[in-house]
CSV table of C-alpha atoms and ligand atoms in Angstrom, one decimal:
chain,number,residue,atom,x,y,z
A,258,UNK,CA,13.2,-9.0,-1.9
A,259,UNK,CA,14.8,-9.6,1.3
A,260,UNK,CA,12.3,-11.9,3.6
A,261,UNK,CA,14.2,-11.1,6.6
A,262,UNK,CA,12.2,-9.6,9.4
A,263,UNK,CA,11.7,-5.4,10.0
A,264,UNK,CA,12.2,-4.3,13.0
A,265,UNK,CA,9.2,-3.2,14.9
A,266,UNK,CA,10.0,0.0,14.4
A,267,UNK,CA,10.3,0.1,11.0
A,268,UNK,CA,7.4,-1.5,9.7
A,269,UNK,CA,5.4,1.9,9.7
A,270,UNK,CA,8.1,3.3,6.6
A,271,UNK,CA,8.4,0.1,5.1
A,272,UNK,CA,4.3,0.4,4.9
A,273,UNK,CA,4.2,3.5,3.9
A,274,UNK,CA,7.0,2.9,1.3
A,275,UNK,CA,5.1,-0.1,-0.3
A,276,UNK,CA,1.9,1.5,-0.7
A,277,UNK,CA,3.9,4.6,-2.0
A,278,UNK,CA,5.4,2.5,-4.3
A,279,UNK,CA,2.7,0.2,-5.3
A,280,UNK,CA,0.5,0.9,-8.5
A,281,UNK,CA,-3.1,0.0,-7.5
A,282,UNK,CA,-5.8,-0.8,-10.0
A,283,UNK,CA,-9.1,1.5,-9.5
A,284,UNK,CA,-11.9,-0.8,-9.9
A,285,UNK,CA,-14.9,1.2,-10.1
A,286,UNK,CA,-14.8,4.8,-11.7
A,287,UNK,CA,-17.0,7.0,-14.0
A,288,UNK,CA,-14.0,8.1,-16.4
A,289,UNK,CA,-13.5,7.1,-19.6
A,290,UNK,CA,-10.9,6.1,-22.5
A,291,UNK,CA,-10.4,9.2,-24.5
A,292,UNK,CA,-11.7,7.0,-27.6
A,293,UNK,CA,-14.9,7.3,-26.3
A,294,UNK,CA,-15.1,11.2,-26.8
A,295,UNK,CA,-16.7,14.1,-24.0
A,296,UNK,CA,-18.0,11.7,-21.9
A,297,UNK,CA,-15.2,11.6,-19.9
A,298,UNK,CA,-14.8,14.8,-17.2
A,299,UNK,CA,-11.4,16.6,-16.7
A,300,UNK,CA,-10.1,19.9,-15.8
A,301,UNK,CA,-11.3,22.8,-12.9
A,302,UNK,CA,-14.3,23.6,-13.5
A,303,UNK,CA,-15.5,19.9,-13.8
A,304,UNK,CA,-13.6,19.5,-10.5
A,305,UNK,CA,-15.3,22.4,-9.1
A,306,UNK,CA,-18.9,21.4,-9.8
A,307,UNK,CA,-19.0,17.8,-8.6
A,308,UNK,CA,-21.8,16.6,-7.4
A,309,UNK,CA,-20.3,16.3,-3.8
A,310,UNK,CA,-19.8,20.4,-3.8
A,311,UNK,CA,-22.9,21.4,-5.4
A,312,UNK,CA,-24.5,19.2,-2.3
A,313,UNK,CA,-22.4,21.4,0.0
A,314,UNK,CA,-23.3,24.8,-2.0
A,315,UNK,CA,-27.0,24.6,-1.0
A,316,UNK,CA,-26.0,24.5,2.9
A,317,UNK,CA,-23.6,27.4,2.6
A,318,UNK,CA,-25.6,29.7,-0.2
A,319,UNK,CA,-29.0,30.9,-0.4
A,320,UNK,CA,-29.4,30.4,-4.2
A,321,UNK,CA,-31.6,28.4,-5.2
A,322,UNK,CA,-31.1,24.6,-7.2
A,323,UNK,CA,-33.0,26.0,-10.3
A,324,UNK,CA,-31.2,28.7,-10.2
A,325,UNK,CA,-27.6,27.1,-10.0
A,326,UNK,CA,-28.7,24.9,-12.4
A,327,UNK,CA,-29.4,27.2,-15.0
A,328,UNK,CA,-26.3,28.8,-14.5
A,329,UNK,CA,-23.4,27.9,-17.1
A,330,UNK,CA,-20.6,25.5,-16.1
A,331,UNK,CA,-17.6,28.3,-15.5
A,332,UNK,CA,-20.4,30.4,-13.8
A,333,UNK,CA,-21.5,27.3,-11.5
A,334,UNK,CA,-17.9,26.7,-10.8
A,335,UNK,CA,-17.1,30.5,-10.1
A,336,UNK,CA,-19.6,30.3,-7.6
A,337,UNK,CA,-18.8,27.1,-5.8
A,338,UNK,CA,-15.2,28.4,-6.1
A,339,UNK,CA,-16.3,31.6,-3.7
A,340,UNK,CA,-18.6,30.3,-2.0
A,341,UNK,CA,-16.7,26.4,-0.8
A,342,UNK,CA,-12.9,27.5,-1.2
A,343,UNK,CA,-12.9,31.9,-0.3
A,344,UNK,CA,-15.3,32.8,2.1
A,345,UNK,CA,-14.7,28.7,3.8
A,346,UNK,CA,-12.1,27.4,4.1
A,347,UNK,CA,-12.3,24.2,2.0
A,348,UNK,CA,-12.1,22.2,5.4
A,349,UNK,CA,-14.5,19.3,4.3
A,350,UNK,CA,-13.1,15.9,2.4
A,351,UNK,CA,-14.7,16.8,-1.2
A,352,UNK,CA,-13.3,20.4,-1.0
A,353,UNK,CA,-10.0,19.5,0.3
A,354,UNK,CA,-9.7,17.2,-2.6
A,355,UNK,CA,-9.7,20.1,-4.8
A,356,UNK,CA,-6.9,22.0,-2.7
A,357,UNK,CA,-5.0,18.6,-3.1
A,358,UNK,CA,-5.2,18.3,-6.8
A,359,UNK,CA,-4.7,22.3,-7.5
A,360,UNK,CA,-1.3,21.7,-6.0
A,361,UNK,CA,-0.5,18.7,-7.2
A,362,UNK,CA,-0.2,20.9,-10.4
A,363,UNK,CA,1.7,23.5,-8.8
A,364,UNK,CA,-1.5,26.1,-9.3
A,365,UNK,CA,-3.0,28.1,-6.7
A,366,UNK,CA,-5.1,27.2,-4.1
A,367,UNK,CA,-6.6,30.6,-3.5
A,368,UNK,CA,-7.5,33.5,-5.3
A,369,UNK,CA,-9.4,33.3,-8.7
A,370,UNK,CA,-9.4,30.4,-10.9
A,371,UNK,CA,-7.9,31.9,-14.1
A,372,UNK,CA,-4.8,30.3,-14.0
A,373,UNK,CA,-5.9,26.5,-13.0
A,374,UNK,CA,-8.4,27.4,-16.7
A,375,UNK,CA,-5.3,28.4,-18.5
A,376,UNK,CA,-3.5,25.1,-17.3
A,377,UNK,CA,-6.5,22.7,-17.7
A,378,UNK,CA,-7.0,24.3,-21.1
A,379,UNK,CA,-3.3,23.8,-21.9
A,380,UNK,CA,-3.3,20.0,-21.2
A,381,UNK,CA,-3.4,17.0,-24.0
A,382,UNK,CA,-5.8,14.6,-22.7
A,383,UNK,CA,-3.1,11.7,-23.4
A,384,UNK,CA,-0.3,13.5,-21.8
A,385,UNK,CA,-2.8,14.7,-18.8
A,386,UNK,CA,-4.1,10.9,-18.3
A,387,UNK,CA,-0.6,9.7,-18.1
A,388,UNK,CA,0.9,12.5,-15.0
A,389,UNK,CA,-2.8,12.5,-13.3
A,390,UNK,CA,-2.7,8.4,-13.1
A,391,UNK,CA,1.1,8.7,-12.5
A,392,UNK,CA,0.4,11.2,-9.1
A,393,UNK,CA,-2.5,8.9,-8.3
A,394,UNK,CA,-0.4,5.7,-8.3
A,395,UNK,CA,-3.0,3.5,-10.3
A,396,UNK,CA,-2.0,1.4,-13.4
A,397,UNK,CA,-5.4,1.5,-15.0
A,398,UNK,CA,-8.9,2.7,-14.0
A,399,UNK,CA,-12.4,0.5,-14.4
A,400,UNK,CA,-14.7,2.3,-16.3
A,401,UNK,CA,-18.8,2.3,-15.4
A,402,UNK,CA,-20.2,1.8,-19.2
A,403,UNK,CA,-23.8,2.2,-20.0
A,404,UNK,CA,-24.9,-0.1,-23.6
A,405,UNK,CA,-28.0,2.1,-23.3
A,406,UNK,CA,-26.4,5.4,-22.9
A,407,UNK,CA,-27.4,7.7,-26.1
A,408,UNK,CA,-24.4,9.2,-26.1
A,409,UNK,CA,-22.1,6.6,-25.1
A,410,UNK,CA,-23.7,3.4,-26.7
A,411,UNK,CA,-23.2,4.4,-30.1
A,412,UNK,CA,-19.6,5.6,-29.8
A,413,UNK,CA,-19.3,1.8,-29.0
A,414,UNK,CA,-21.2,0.6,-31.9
A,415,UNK,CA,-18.7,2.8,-33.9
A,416,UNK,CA,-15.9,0.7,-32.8
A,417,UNK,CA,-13.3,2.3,-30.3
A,418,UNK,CA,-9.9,0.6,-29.8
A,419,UNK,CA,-8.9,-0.4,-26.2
A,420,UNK,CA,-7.0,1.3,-24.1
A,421,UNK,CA,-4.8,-0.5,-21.5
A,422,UNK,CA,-5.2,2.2,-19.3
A,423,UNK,CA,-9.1,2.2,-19.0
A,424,UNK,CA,-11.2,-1.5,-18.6
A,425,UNK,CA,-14.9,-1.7,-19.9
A,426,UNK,CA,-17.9,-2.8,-17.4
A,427,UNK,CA,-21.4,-3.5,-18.3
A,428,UNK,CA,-23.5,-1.1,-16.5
A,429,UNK,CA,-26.7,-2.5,-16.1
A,430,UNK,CA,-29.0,0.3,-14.6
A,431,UNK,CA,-31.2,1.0,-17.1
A,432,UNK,CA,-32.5,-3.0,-17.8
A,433,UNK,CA,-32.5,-3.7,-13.8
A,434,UNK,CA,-34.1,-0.5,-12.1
A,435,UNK,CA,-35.9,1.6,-15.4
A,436,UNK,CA,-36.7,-1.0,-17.8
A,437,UNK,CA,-40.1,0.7,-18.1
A,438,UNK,CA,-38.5,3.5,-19.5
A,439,UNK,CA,-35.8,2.0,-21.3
A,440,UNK,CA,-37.3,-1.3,-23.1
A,441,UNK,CA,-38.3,0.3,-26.3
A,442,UNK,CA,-34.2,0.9,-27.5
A,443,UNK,CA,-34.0,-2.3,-27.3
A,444,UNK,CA,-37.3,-3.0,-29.5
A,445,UNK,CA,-35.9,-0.5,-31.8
A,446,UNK,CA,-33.1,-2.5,-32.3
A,447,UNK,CA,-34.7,-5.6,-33.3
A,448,UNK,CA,-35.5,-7.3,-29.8
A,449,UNK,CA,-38.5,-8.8,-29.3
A,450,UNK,CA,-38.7,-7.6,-25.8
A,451,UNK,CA,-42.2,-6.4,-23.9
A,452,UNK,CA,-42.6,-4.0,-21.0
A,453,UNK,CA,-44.1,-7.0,-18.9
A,454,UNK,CA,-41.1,-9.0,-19.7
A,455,UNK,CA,-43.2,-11.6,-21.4
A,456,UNK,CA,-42.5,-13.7,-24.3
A,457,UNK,CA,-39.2,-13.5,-25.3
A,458,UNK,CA,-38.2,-11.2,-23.3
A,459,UNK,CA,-35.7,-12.9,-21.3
A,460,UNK,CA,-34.0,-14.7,-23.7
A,461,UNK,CA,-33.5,-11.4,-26.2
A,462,UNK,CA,-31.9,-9.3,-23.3
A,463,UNK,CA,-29.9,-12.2,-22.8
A,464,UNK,CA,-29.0,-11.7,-26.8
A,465,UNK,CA,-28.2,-8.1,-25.9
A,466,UNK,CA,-26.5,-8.4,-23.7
A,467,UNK,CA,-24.1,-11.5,-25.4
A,468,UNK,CA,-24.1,-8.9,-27.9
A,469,UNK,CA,-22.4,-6.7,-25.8
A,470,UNK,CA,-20.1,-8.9,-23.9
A,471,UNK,CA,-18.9,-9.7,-27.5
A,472,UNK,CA,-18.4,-5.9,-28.7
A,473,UNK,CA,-17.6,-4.7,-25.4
A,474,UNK,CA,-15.3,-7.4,-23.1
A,475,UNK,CA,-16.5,-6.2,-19.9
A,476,UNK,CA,-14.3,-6.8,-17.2
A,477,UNK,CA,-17.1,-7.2,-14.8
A,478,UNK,CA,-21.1,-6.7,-14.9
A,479,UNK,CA,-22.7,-3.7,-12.8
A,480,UNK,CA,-25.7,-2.8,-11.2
A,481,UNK,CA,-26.1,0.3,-8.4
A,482,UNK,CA,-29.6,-0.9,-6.2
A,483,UNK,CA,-31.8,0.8,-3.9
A,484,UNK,CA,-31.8,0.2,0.0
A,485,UNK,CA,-34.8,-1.9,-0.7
A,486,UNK,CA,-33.9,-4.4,-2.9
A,487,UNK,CA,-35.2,-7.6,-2.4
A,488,UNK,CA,-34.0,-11.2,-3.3
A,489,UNK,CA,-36.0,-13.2,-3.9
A,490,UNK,CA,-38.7,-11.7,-5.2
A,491,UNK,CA,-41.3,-11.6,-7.9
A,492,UNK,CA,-39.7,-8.8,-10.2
A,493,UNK,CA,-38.6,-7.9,-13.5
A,494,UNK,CA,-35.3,-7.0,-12.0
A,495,UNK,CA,-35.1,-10.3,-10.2
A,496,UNK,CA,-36.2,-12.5,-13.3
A,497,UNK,CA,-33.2,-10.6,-15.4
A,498,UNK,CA,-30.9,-11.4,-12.7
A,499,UNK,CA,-32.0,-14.7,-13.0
A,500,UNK,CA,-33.1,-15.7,-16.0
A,501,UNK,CA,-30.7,-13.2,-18.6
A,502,UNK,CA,-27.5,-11.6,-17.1
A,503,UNK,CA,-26.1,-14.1,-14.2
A,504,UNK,CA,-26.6,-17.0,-16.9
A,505,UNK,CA,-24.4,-14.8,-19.1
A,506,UNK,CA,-22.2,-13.7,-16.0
A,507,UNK,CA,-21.5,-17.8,-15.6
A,508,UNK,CA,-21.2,-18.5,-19.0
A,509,UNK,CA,-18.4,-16.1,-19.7
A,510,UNK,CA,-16.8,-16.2,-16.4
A,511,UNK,CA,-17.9,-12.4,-16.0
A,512,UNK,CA,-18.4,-11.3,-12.1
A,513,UNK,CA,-21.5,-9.4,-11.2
A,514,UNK,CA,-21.2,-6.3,-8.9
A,515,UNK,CA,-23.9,-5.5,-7.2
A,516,UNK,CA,-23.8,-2.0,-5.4
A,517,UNK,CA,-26.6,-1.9,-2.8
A,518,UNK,CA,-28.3,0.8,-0.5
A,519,UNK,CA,-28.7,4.1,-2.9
A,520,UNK,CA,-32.7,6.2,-1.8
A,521,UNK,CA,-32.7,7.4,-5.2
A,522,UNK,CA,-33.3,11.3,-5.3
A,523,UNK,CA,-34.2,12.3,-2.0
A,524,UNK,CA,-34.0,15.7,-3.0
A,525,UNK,CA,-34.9,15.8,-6.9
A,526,UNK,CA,-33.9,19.4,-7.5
A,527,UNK,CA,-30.5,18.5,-6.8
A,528,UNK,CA,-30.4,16.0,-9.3
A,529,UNK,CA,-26.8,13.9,-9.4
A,530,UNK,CA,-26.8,15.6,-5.9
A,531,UNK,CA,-30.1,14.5,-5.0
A,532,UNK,CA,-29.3,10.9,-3.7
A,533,UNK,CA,-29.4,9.6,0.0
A,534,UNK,CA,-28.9,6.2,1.6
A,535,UNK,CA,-30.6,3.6,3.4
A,536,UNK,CA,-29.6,0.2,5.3
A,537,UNK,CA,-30.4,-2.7,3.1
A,538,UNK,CA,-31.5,-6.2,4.3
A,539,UNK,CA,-28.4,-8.3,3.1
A,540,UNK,CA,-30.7,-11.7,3.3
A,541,UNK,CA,-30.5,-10.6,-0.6
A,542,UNK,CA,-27.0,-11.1,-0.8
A,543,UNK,CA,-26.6,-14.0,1.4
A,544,UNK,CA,-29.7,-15.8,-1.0
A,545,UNK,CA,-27.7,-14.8,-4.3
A,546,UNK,CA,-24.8,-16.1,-3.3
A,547,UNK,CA,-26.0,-19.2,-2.6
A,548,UNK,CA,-28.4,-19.7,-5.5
A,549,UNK,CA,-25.8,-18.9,-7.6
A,550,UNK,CA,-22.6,-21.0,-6.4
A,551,UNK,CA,-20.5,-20.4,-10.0
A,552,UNK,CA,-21.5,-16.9,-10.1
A,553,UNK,CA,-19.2,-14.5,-8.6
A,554,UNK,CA,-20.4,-11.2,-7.2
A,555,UNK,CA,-18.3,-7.6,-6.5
A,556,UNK,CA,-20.2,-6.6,-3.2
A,557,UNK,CA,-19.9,-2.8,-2.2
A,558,UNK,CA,-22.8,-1.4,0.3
A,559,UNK,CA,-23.8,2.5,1.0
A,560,UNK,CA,-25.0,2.0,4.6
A,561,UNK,CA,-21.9,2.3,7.5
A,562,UNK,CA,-24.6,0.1,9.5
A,563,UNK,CA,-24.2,-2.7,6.8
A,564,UNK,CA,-20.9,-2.7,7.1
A,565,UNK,CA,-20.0,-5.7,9.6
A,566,UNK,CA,-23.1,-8.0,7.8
A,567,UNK,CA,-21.2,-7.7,4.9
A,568,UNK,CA,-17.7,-9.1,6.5
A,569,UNK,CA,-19.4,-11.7,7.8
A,570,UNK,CA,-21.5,-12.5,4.8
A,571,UNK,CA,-17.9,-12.9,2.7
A,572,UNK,CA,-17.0,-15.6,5.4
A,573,UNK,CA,-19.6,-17.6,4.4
A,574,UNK,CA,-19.2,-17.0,0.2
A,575,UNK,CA,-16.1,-17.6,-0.9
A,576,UNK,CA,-17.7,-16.4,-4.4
A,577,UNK,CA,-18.6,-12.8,-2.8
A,578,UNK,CA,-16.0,-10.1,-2.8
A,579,UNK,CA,-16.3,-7.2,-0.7
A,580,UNK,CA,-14.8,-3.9,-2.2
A,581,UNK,CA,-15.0,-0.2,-1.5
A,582,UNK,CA,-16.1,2.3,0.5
A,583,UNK,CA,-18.7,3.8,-1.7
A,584,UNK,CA,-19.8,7.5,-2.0
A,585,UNK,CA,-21.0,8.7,1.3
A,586,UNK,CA,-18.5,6.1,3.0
A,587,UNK,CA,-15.5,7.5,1.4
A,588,UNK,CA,-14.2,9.5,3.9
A,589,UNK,CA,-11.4,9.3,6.6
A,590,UNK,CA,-13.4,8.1,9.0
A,591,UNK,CA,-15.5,5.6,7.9
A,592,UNK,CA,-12.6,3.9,5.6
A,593,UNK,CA,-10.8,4.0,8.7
A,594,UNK,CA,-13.5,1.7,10.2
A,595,UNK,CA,-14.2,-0.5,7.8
A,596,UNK,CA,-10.7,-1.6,6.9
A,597,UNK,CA,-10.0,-2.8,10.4
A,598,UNK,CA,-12.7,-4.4,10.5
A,599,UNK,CA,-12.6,-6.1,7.0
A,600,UNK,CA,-9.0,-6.8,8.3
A,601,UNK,CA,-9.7,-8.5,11.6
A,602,UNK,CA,-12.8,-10.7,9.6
A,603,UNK,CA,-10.8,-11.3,6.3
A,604,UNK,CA,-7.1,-10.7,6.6
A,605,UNK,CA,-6.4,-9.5,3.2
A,606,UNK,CA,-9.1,-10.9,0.9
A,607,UNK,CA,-11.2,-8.2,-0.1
A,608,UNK,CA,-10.8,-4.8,-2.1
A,609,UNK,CA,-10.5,-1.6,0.7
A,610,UNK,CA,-10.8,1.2,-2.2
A,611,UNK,CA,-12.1,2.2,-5.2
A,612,UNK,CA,-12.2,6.1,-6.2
A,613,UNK,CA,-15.3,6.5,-7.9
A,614,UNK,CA,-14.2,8.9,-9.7
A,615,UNK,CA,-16.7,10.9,-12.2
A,616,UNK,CA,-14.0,13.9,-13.0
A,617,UNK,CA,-10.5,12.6,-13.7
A,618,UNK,CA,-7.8,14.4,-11.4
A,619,UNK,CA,-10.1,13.4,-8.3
A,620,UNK,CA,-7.9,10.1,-8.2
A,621,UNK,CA,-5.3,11.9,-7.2
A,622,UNK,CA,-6.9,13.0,-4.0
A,623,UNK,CA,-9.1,10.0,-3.5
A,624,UNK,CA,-6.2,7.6,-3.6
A,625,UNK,CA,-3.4,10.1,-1.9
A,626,UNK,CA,-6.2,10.1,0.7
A,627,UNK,CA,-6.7,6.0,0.7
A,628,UNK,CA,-2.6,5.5,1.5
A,629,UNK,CA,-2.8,8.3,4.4
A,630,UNK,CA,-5.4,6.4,5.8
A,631,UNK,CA,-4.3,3.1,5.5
A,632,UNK,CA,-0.7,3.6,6.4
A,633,UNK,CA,-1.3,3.5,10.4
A,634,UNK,CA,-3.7,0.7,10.0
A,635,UNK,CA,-1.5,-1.4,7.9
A,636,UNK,CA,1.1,-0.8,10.2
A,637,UNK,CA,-0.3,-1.8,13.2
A,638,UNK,CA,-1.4,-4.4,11.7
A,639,UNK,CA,2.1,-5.8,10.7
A,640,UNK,CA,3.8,-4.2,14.2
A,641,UNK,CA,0.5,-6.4,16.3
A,642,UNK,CA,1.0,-9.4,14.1
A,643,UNK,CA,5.4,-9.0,14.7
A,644,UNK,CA,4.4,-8.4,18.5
A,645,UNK,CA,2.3,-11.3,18.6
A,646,UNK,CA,5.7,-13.4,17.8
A,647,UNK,CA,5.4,-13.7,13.7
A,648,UNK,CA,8.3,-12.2,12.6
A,649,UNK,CA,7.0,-9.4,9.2
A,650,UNK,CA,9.0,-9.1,6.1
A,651,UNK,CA,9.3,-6.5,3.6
A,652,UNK,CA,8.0,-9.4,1.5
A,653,UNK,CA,4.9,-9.7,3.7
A,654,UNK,CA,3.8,-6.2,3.4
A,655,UNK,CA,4.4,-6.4,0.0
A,656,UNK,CA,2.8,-9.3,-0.8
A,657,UNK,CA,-0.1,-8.0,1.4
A,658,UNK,CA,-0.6,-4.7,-0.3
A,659,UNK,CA,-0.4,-6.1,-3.8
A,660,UNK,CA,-3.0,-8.5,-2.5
A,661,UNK,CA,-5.4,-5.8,-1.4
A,662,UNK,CA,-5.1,-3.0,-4.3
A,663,UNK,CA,-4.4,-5.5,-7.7
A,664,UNK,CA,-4.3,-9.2,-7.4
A,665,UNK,CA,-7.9,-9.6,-5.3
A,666,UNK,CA,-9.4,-8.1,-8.0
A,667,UNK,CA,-7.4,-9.7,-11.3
A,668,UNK,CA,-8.0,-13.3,-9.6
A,669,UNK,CA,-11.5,-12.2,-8.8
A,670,UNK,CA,-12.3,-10.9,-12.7
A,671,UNK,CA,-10.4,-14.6,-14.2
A,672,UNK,CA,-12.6,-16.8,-15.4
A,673,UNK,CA,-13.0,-20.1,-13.1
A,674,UNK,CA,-10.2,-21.7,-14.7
A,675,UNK,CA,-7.7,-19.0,-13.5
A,676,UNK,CA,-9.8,-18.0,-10.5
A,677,UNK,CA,-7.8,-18.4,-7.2
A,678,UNK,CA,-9.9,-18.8,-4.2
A,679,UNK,CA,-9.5,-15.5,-2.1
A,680,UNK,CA,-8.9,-16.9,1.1
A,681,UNK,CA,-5.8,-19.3,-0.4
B,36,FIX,O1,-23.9,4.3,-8.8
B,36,FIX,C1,-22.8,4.7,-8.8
B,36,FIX,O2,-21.8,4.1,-9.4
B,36,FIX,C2,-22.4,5.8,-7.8
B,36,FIX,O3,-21.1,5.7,-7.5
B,36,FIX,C3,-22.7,7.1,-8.5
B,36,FIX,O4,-23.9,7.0,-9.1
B,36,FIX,C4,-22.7,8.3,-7.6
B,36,FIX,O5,-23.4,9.4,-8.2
B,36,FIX,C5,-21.3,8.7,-7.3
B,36,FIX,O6,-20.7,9.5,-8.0
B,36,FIX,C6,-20.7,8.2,-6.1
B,36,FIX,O7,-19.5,8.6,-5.8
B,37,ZN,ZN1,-20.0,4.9,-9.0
């Protein structure tokens, strides 16, 4: 690859051409490896009935969330489907997605859904994974696992084979934020663990969660917290943090991803749909980083007004990785924002994107959506940095995107032997 300089002029197509061309790795999703059954969504009508939509049903149609709910899945998405994409036009980010990925396929982005159901229904999951992640431009997709899942956990206990295409994390949920509702499968299981945490408790979801490590090879430790979280702070959650899964985290070499700012269920009756967001106090992060100088922690925030904290906080923690704009943040505008402003605080050494996908075609709109956006600001970046009198190569964009969308994150998941510093 030529390291000669672009002209400034060009450096907008050579951008666009590298990120065209480059094959990102999607760190945080909710699909999953075939192997691992009907957990993992795909086709219209799970597109159609994302939480996202169903959100946006309630402001457009009367009906009521009990009554959606106890609709079935084609009728829910027949509804959404007139409602979101015939009487509206599907002008909002969610419901444009679904435009995107209807003809992406070549299917029709009006009318009645009959003949996106007869495609879908004509797909073979292998085949479909292969084109979906192929119009996406991602390698492999990180998967959001739950050990205490009923229906996933099991499947794992089973044995599954891996799948290049799909990494395992350890999602953590149910020990951090509902251990009073989840500790007894673990005592069924033979730990000696108590709702109190006392006893042995510590040291037995440590065991567990070794146990998992083991069976599972996690490429990364997860969490989602509310706005509130607090650290320090005389918890359960805080004494497993610090007493069960960060020793593990260290010991293995595993990072810890801590996803903060989620008001769980603002609205209960619309369930997945029910969740809001709140500014945390990032003196939690700034305290776990530095208690825990060989731990290292995947960083992704749900508040825009935590935003610039957060870039300033990975200044000071070479051992905290920003990454993402999560949920509510994942639009145009806001990833707009936020990557100029990661990029002016930390050149290229954090993570922009992750799709969060829950439904698998959605990375084809999520990242199509990530390279429109970040084309101008890439470019101007390069053309500011060329006017500024550093001549930019091919190489350097290159180098830069490969940075931003695989190697961040590879370096960041090696244990500390292999770990490069981020801002090397
Ligand atoms: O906690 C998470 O991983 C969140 O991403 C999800 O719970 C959320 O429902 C979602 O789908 C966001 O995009
Ligand atoms: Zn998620």
């Amino acid at each position: 690859m030529s390291a000669s300089p672009i002209p400034a002029d060009q450096i907008r197509t050579a951008v666009a051409e590298e990120l065209q061309a480059a094959k990102f790795i999607d760190i945080h999703t909710h699909l999953y490896k075939p192997s691992l059954g009907p957990i993992g969504l795909w086709g219209i009508d799970e597109l159609i009935t994302y939480h996202y939509l169903e959100a946006e049903l309630f402001r457009f149609n009367s009906i009521t969330p009990g009554k959606y709910f106890s609709l079935t899945k084609t009728e829910k998405a027949d509804l959404i489907w007139k409602t979101l994409f015939i009487e509206n036009a599907p002008i909002s980010e969610s419901t444009r997605g679904v435009v995107a990925v209807l003809s992406a396929f070549g299917l029709p982005t009006t009318g009645d859904l009959a003949e996106a159901r007869t495609f879908f229904a004509s797909r073979t999951i292998t085949e479909h994974i292969r084109d979906v992640f192929r119009l996406a431009g991602i390698s492999e997709a990180v998967m959001t696992n739950d050990p205490l899942d009923p229906d996933e956990a099991p499947v794992w206990e089973r044995g599954t084979e891996s799948d290049p295409l799909f990494h395992p994390v350890l999602r953590l949920d149910r020990i951090l934020n509902k251990w009073d509702q989840h500790w007894q499968v673990l005592q069924a299981k033979g730990f000696d663990v108590h709702p109190d945490g006392s006893g042995r408790t510590m040291s037995e979801v440590r065991r567990f969660l070794e146990g998992w490590v083991a069976l599972m090879k996690p490429v990364y430790m997860a969490v989602s917290l509310p706005d509130t979280f607090t650290y320090p702070e005389m918890s359960l959650r805080v004494r497993f943090l610090r007493e069960s899964v960060l020793p593990i985290c260290r010991e293995t070499g595993i990072p810890m991803s801590l996803m903060i700012g989620v008001r769980y269920l603002v609205n209960p009756e619309l369930r997945l749909a029910g969740d809001g967001v709140g500014k945390a106090d990032l003196r939690a992060v700034e305290r776990i980083c530095l208690d825990f100088p060989d731990n290292r922690f995947f960083i992704s925030l749900l508040s825009r007004e935590n935003q610039h904290e957060l870039c300033v906080y990975a200044r000071k923690f070479a051992n905290l990785m920003p990454f993402g704009c999560w949920w509510f943040l994942n639009n145009p505008s806001m990833v707009e924002e936020m990557t100029r402003e990661r990029i002016e605080m930390l050149g290229a050494s954090f993570i922009p994107q992750h799709s969060d996908a829950r439904v698998l075609e959605q990375v084809i709109y999520k990242w199509r959506n990530t390279r429109r956006t970040l084309t101008p600001i890439l470019a101007n970046t390069y053309q500011t940095l060329s006017e500024d009198g550093r001549p930019v190569s091919r190489e350097d964009i290159r180098h830069g995107i490969n940075r931003l969308f695989r190697s961040n994150f590879e370096n960041f998941i090696q244990p500390a032997g292999g770990h490069t510093c981020p801002h090397e």
